[in-house]
Short mmCIF file of C-alpha atoms and ligand atoms in Angstrom, two decimals:
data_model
loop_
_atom_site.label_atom_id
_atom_site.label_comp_id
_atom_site.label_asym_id
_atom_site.label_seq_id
_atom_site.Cartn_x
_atom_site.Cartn_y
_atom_site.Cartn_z
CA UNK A 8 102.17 89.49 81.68
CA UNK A 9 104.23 90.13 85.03
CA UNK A 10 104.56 93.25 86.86
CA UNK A 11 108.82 94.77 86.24
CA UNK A 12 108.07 95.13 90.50
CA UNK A 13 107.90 91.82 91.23
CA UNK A 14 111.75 91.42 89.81
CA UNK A 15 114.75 90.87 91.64
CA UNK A 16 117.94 92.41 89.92
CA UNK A 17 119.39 89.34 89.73
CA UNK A 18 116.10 87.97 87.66
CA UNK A 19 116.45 90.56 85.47
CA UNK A 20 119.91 90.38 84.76
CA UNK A 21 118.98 86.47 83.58
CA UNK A 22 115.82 88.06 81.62
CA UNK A 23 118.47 90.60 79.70
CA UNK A 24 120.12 87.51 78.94
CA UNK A 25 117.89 85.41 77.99
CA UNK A 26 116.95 87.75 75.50
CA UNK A 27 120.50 88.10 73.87
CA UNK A 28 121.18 91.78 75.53
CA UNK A 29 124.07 92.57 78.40
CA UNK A 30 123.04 92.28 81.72
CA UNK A 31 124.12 95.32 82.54
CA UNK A 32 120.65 96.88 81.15
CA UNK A 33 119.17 95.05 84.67
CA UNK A 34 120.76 97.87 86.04
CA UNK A 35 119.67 100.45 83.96
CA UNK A 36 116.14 99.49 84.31
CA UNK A 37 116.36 99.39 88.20
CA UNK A 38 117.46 102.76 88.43
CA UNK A 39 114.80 104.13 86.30
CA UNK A 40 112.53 102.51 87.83
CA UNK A 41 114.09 102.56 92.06
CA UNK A 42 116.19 105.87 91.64
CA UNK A 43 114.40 108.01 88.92
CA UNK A 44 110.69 106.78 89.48
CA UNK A 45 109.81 106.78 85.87
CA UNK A 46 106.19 105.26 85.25
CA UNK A 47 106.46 103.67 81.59
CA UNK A 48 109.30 102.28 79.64
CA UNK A 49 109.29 104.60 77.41
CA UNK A 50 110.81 107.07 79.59
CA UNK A 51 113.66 105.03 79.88
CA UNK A 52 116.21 107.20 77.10
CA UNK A 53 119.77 105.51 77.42
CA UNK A 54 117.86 102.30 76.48
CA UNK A 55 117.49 101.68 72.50
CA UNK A 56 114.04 101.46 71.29
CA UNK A 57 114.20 97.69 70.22
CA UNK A 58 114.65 96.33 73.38
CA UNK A 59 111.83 98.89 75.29
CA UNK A 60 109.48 97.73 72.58
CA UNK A 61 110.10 93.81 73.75
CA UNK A 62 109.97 95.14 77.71
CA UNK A 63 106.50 96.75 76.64
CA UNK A 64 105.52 93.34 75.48
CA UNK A 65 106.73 91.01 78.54
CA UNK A 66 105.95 93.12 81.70
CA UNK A 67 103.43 95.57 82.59
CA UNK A 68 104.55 98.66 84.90
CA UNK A 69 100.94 99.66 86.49
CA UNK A 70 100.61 101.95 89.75
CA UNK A 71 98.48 100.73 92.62
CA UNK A 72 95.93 103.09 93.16
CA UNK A 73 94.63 104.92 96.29
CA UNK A 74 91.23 104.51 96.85
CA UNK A 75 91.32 107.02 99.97
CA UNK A 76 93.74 108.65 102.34
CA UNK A 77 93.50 109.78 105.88
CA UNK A 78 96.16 112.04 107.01
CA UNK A 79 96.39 113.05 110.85
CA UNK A 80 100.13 114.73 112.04
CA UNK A 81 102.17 111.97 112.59
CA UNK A 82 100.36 109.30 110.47
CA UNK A 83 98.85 108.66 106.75
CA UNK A 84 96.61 105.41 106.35
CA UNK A 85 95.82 104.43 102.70
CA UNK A 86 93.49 102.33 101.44
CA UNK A 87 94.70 100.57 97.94
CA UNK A 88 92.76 98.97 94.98
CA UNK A 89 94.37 96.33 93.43
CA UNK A 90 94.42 94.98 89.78
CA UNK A 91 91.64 92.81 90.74
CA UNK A 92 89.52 95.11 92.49
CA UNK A 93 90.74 94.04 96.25
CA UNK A 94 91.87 96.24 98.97
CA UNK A 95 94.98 96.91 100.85
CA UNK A 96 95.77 99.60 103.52
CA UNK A 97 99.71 100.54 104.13
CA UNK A 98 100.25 103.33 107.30
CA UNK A 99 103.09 105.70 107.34
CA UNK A 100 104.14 106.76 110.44
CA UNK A 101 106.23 109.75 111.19
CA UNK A 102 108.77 109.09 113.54
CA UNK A 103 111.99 111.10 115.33
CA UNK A 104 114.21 108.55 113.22
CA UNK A 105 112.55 108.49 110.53
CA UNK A 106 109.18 107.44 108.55
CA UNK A 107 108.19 103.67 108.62
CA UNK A 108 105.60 102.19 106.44
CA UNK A 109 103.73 99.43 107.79
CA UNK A 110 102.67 97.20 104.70
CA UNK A 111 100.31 94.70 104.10
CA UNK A 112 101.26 91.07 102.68
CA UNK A 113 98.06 89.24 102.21
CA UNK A 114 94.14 90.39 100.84
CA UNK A 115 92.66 89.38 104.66
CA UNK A 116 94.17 87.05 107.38
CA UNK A 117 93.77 83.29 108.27
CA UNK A 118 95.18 83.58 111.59
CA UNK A 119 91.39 84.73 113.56
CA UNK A 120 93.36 86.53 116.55
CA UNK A 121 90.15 87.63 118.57
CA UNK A 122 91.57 90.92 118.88
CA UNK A 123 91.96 91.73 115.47
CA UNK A 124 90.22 93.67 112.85
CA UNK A 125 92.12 92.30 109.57
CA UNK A 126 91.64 88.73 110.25
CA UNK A 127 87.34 89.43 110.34
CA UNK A 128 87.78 88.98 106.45
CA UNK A 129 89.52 85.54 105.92
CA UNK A 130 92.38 85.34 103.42
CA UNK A 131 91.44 85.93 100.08
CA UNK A 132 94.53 85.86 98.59
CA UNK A 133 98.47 86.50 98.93
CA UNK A 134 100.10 89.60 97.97
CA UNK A 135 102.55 89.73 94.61
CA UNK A 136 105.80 91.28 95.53
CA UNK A 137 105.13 93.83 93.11
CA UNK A 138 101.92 94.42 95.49
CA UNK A 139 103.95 95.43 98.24
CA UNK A 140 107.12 97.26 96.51
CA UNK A 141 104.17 99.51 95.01
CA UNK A 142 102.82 100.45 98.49
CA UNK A 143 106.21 101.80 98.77
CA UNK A 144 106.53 103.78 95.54
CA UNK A 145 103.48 105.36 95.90
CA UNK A 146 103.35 106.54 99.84
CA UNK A 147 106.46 107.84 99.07
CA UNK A 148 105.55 109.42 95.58
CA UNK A 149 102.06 110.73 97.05
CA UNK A 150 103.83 112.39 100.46
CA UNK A 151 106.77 113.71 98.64
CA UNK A 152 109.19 111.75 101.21
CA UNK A 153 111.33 108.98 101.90
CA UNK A 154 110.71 105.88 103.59
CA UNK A 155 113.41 104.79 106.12
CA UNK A 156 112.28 101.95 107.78
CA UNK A 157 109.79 99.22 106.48
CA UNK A 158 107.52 97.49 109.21
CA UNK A 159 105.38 93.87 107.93
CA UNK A 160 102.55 94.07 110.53
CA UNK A 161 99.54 95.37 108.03
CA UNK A 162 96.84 93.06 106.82
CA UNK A 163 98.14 89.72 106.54
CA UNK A 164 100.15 86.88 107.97
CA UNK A 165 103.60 87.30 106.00
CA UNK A 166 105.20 83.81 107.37
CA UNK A 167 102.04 82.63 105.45
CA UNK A 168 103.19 84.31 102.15
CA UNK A 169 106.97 83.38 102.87
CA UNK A 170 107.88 83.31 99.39
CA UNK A 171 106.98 86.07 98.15
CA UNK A 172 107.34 88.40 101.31
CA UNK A 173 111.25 87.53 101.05
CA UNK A 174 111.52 88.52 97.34
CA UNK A 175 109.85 91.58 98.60
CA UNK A 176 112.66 92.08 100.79
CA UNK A 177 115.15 91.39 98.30
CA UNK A 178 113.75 93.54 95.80
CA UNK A 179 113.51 96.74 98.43
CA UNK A 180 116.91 95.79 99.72
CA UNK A 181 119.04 96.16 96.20
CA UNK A 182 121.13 99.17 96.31
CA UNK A 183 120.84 99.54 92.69
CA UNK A 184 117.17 100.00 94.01
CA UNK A 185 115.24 101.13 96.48
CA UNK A 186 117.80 100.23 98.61
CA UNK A 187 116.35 99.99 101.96
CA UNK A 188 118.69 98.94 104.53
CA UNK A 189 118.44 95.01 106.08
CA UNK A 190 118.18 96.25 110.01
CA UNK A 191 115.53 98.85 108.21
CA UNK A 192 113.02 96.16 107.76
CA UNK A 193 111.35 94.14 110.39
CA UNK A 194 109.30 91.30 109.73
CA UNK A 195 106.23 90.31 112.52
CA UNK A 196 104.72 87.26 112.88
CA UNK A 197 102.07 85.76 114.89
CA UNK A 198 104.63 82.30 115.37
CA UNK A 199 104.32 80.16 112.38
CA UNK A 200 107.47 78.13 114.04
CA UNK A 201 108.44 76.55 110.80
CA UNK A 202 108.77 79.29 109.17
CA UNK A 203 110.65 81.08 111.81
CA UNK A 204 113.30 78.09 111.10
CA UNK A 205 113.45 78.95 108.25
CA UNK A 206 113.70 82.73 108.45
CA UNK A 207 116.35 82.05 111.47
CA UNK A 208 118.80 80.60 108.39
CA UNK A 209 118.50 83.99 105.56
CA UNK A 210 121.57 85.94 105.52
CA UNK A 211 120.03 89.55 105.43
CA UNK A 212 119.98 91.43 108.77
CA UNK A 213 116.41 91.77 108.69
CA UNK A 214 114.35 92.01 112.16
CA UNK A 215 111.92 89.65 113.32
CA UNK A 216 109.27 90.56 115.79
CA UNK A 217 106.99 87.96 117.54
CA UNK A 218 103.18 88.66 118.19
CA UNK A 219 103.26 87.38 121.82
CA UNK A 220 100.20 89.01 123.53
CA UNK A 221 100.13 86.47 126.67
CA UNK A 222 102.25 85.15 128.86
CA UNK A 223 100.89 81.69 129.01
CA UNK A 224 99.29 79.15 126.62
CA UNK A 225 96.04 79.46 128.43
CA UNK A 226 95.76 82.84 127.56
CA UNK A 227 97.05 82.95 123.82
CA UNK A 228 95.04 79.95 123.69
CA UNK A 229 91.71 82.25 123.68
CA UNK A 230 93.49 85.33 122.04
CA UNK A 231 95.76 83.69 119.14
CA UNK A 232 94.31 80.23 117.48
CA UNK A 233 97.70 79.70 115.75
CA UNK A 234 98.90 78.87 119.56
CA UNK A 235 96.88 75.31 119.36
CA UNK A 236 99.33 74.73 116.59
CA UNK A 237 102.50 76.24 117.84
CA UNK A 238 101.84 76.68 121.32
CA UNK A 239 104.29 79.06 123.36
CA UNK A 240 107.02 76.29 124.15
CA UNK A 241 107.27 76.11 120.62
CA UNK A 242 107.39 79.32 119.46
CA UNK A 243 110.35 80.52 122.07
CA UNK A 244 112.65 77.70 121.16
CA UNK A 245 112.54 79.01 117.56
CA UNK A 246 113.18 82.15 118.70
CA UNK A 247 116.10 81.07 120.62
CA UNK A 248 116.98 78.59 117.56
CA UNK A 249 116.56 82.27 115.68
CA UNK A 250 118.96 84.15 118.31
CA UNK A 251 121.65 81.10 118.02
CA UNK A 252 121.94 81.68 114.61
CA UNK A 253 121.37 85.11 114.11
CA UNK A 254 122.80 87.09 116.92
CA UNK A 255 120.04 89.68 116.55
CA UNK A 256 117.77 90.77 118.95
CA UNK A 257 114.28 90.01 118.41
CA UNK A 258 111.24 92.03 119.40
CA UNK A 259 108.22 91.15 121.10
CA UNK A 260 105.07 92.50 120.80
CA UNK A 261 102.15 92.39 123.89
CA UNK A 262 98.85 94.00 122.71
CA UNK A 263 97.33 95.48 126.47
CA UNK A 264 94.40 94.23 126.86
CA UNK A 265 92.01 95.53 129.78
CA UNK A 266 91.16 92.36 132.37
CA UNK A 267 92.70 89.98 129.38
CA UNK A 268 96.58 89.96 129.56
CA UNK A 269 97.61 93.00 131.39
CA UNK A 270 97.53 92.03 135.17
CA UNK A 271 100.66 92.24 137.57
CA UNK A 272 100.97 88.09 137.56
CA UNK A 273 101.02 88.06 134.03
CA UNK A 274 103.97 90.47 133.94
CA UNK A 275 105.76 87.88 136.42
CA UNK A 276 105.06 85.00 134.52
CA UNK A 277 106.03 86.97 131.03
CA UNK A 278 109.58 88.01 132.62
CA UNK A 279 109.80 84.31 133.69
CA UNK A 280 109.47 83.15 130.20
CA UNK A 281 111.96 85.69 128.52
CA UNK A 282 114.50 85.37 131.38
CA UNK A 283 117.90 84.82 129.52
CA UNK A 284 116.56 85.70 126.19
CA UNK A 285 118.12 88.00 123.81
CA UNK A 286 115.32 90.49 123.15
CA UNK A 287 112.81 93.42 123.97
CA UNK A 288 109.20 93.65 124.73
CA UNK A 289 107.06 96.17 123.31
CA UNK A 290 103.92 96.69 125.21
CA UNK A 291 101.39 98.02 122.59
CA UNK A 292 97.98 100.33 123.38
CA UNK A 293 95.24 97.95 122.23
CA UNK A 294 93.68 99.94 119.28
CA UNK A 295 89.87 99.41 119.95
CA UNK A 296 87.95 98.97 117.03
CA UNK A 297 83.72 99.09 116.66
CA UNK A 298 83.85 95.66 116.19
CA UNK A 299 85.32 94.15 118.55
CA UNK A 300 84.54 94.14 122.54
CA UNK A 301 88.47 94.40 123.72
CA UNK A 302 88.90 97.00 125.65
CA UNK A 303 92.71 98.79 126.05
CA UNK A 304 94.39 98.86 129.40
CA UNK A 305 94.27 101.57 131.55
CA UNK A 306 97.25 103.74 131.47
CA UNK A 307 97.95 102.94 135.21
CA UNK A 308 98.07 99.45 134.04
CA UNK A 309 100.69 99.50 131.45
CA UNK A 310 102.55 101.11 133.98
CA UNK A 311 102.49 99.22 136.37
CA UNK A 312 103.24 96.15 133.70
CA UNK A 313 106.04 97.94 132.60
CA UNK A 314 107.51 98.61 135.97
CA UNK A 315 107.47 95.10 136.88
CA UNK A 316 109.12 93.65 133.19
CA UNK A 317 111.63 96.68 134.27
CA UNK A 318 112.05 95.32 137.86
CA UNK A 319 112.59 91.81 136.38
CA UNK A 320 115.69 92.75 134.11
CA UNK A 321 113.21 92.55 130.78
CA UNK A 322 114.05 95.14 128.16
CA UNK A 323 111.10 96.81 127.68
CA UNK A 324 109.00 100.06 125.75
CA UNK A 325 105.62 101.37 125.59
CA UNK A 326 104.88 102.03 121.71
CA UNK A 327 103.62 105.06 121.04
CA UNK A 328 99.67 105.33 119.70
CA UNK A 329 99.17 106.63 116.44
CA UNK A 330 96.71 107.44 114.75
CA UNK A 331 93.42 107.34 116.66
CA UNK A 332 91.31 109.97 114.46
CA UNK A 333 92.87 108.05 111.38
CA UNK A 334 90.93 104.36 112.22
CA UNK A 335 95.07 102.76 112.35
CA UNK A 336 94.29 99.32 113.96
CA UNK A 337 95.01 97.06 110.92
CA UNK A 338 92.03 96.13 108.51
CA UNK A 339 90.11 99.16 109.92
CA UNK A 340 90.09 101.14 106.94
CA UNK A 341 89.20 98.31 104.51
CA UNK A 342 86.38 97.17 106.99
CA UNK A 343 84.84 100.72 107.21
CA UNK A 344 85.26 101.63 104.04
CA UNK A 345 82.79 98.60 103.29
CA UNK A 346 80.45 99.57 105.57
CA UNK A 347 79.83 102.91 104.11
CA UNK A 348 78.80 101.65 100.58
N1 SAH B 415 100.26 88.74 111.22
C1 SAH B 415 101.44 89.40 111.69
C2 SAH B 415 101.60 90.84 111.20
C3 SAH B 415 100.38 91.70 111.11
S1 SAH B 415 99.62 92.23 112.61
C4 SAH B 415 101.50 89.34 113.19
O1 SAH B 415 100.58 88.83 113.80
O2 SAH B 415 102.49 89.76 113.76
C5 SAH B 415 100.74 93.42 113.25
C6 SAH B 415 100.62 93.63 114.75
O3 SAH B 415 99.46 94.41 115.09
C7 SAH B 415 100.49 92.33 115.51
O4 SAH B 415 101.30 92.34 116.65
C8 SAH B 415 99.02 92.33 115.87
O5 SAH B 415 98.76 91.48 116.92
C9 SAH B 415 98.79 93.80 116.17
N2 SAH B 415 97.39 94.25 116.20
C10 SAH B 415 96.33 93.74 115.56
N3 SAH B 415 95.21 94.41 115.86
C11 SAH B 415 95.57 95.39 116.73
C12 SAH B 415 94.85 96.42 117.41
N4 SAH B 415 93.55 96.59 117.26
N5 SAH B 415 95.56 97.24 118.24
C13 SAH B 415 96.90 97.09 118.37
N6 SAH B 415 97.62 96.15 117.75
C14 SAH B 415 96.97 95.29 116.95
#
């Protein structure tokens, strides 16, 4: 039996159909479930009991369920249970626009950055849609709040689950849904460049965001595996085959990393390489984990990185850090939460 959450309106529209009933009940059935938040189908009163008794029997309607919470003032990390008994961890973060969820797409991570917490258990599976449209419903059903902006970059590679991350996005996207603005939702990736060609011809306004981290191959080579695959040359002329046919600005994100990535050359070389490129760099606190020896930059040091990207005409921002009592680097919640059994 499938999940209703893993449906796209137009899928059930054909389902309606299929079954002899007007297509118009899609509709009704997406705004129980997207606007009113009912939890079974029997809540569901302008439908007639016939055709809720033959939705009982073809799709389940089951909540995800929160295994632990850790709230701090600007930030809520979860830690899900899944049908199966795996766990997820989504983070809301409170922002002055608005509150983002950053959700995961895959059980683990194949892509072994070194600096990374989520990829120290390999993948064990790929997410459902349904998987990820519930981390939605229930951050916002547990906080009492809505969720403006929707951020891909928890546990999980989601150019490796390309299928079902974009019916994910179509799902959350539906205004007779959720209806979660395109430019709401950014997609990151760690530079799967196929799939980047691929994403570069979708419709939807959606934002991509690159996991950069170095300014060389030499570097990513020791940070990021996937750059033996798709090493940097690679990766930027899909972006730029991305910006040709997009128009949209794309994001990159640079982990600083103390004695690793973060010196004043590297900043050079890293405005060298985005020179004439539509896009911004995000220079991100490294998150240090138990686990793992990286060590973040010193403040000084981002500084001084940032001047020079400024200096060099490279758009550029220093993300804020959240979440420091509340373990937010991804996998960190997942990974302690084993330990303490
Ligand atoms: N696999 C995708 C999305 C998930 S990771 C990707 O690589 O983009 C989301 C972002 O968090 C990536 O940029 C990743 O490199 C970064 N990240 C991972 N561990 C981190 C840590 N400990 N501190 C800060 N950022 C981290």
């Amino acid at each position: 039996m499938e999940n209703i959450y893993n449906y796209r309106l137009e899928e059930l529209k054909e389902y309606f159909k299929n079954i002899n009933e007007k297509e118009f009940k899609a509709i009704q059935v997406y705004e129980w479930l997207y606007k009113k938040r009912v939890k079974s189908f029997d809540e569901m009163t302008n439908i007639k009991k016939e055709v809720i008794e033959k939705l009982k029997q073809d799709f389940k309607i089951e909540p995800l369920k929160i295994l632990k919470k850790q709230i701090d003032t600007d930030v809520c990390k979860y830690l899900f249970e899944l049908e199966d008994k795996n766990k997820i961890e989504a983070v809301l973060m409170k922002h002055d626009y608005g509150n983002s969820l950053c959700v995961s797409t895959q059980v683990g991570c194949n892509m072994s950055c070194a600096f990374c917490e989520s990829g120290r258990l390999k993948k064990v599976r790929n997410l459902s849609s349904y998987e990820m449209v519930l981390q939605i419903l229930e951050v916002e059903e547990d906080l009492n709040i809505r969720i403006s902006h929707v951020v891909l970059m928890g546990i999980g590679e989601p150019f490796d689950n390309y299928d079902n991350v974009m019916n994910f996005i179509d799902i959350i996207n539906e205004p007779k849904g959720i209806d979660l603005g395109a430019r709401h939702i950014t997609v990151s990736t760690s530079g799967l460049v196929p799939k980047i060609n691929e994403f570069a011809a979708n419709p939807k306004q959606v934002n991509l965001a690159i996991s950069l981290h170095a300014p060389n191959n030499e570097i990513r080579n020791k940070i990021m595996p996937i750059n033996k695959a798709y090493p940097i040359e690679k990766l930027i002329e899909s972006v730029k085959n991305y910006l040709n046919k997009t128009n949209r600005r794309v994001t990159f994100e640079y982990i600083m990393l103390k004695d690793i990535n973060d010196k004043v050359e590297n900043a050079i070389e890293l405005s060298r390489l985005l020179k004439g490129i539509n896009c911004y760099v995000n220079l991100i606190p490294y998150n240090e984990t138990s686990h793992i020896e990286y060590k973040k930059s010193e403040k000084e040091q981002i500084l001084k990185f940032y001047d020079t990207l400024k200096k060099n005409n490279i758009n550029v921002t220093i993300r804020k850090e959240f979440g420091k009592k509340v373990s937010a680097a991804c996998g960190q919640l997942r990974s302690n939460y084993e330990e303490e059994k």
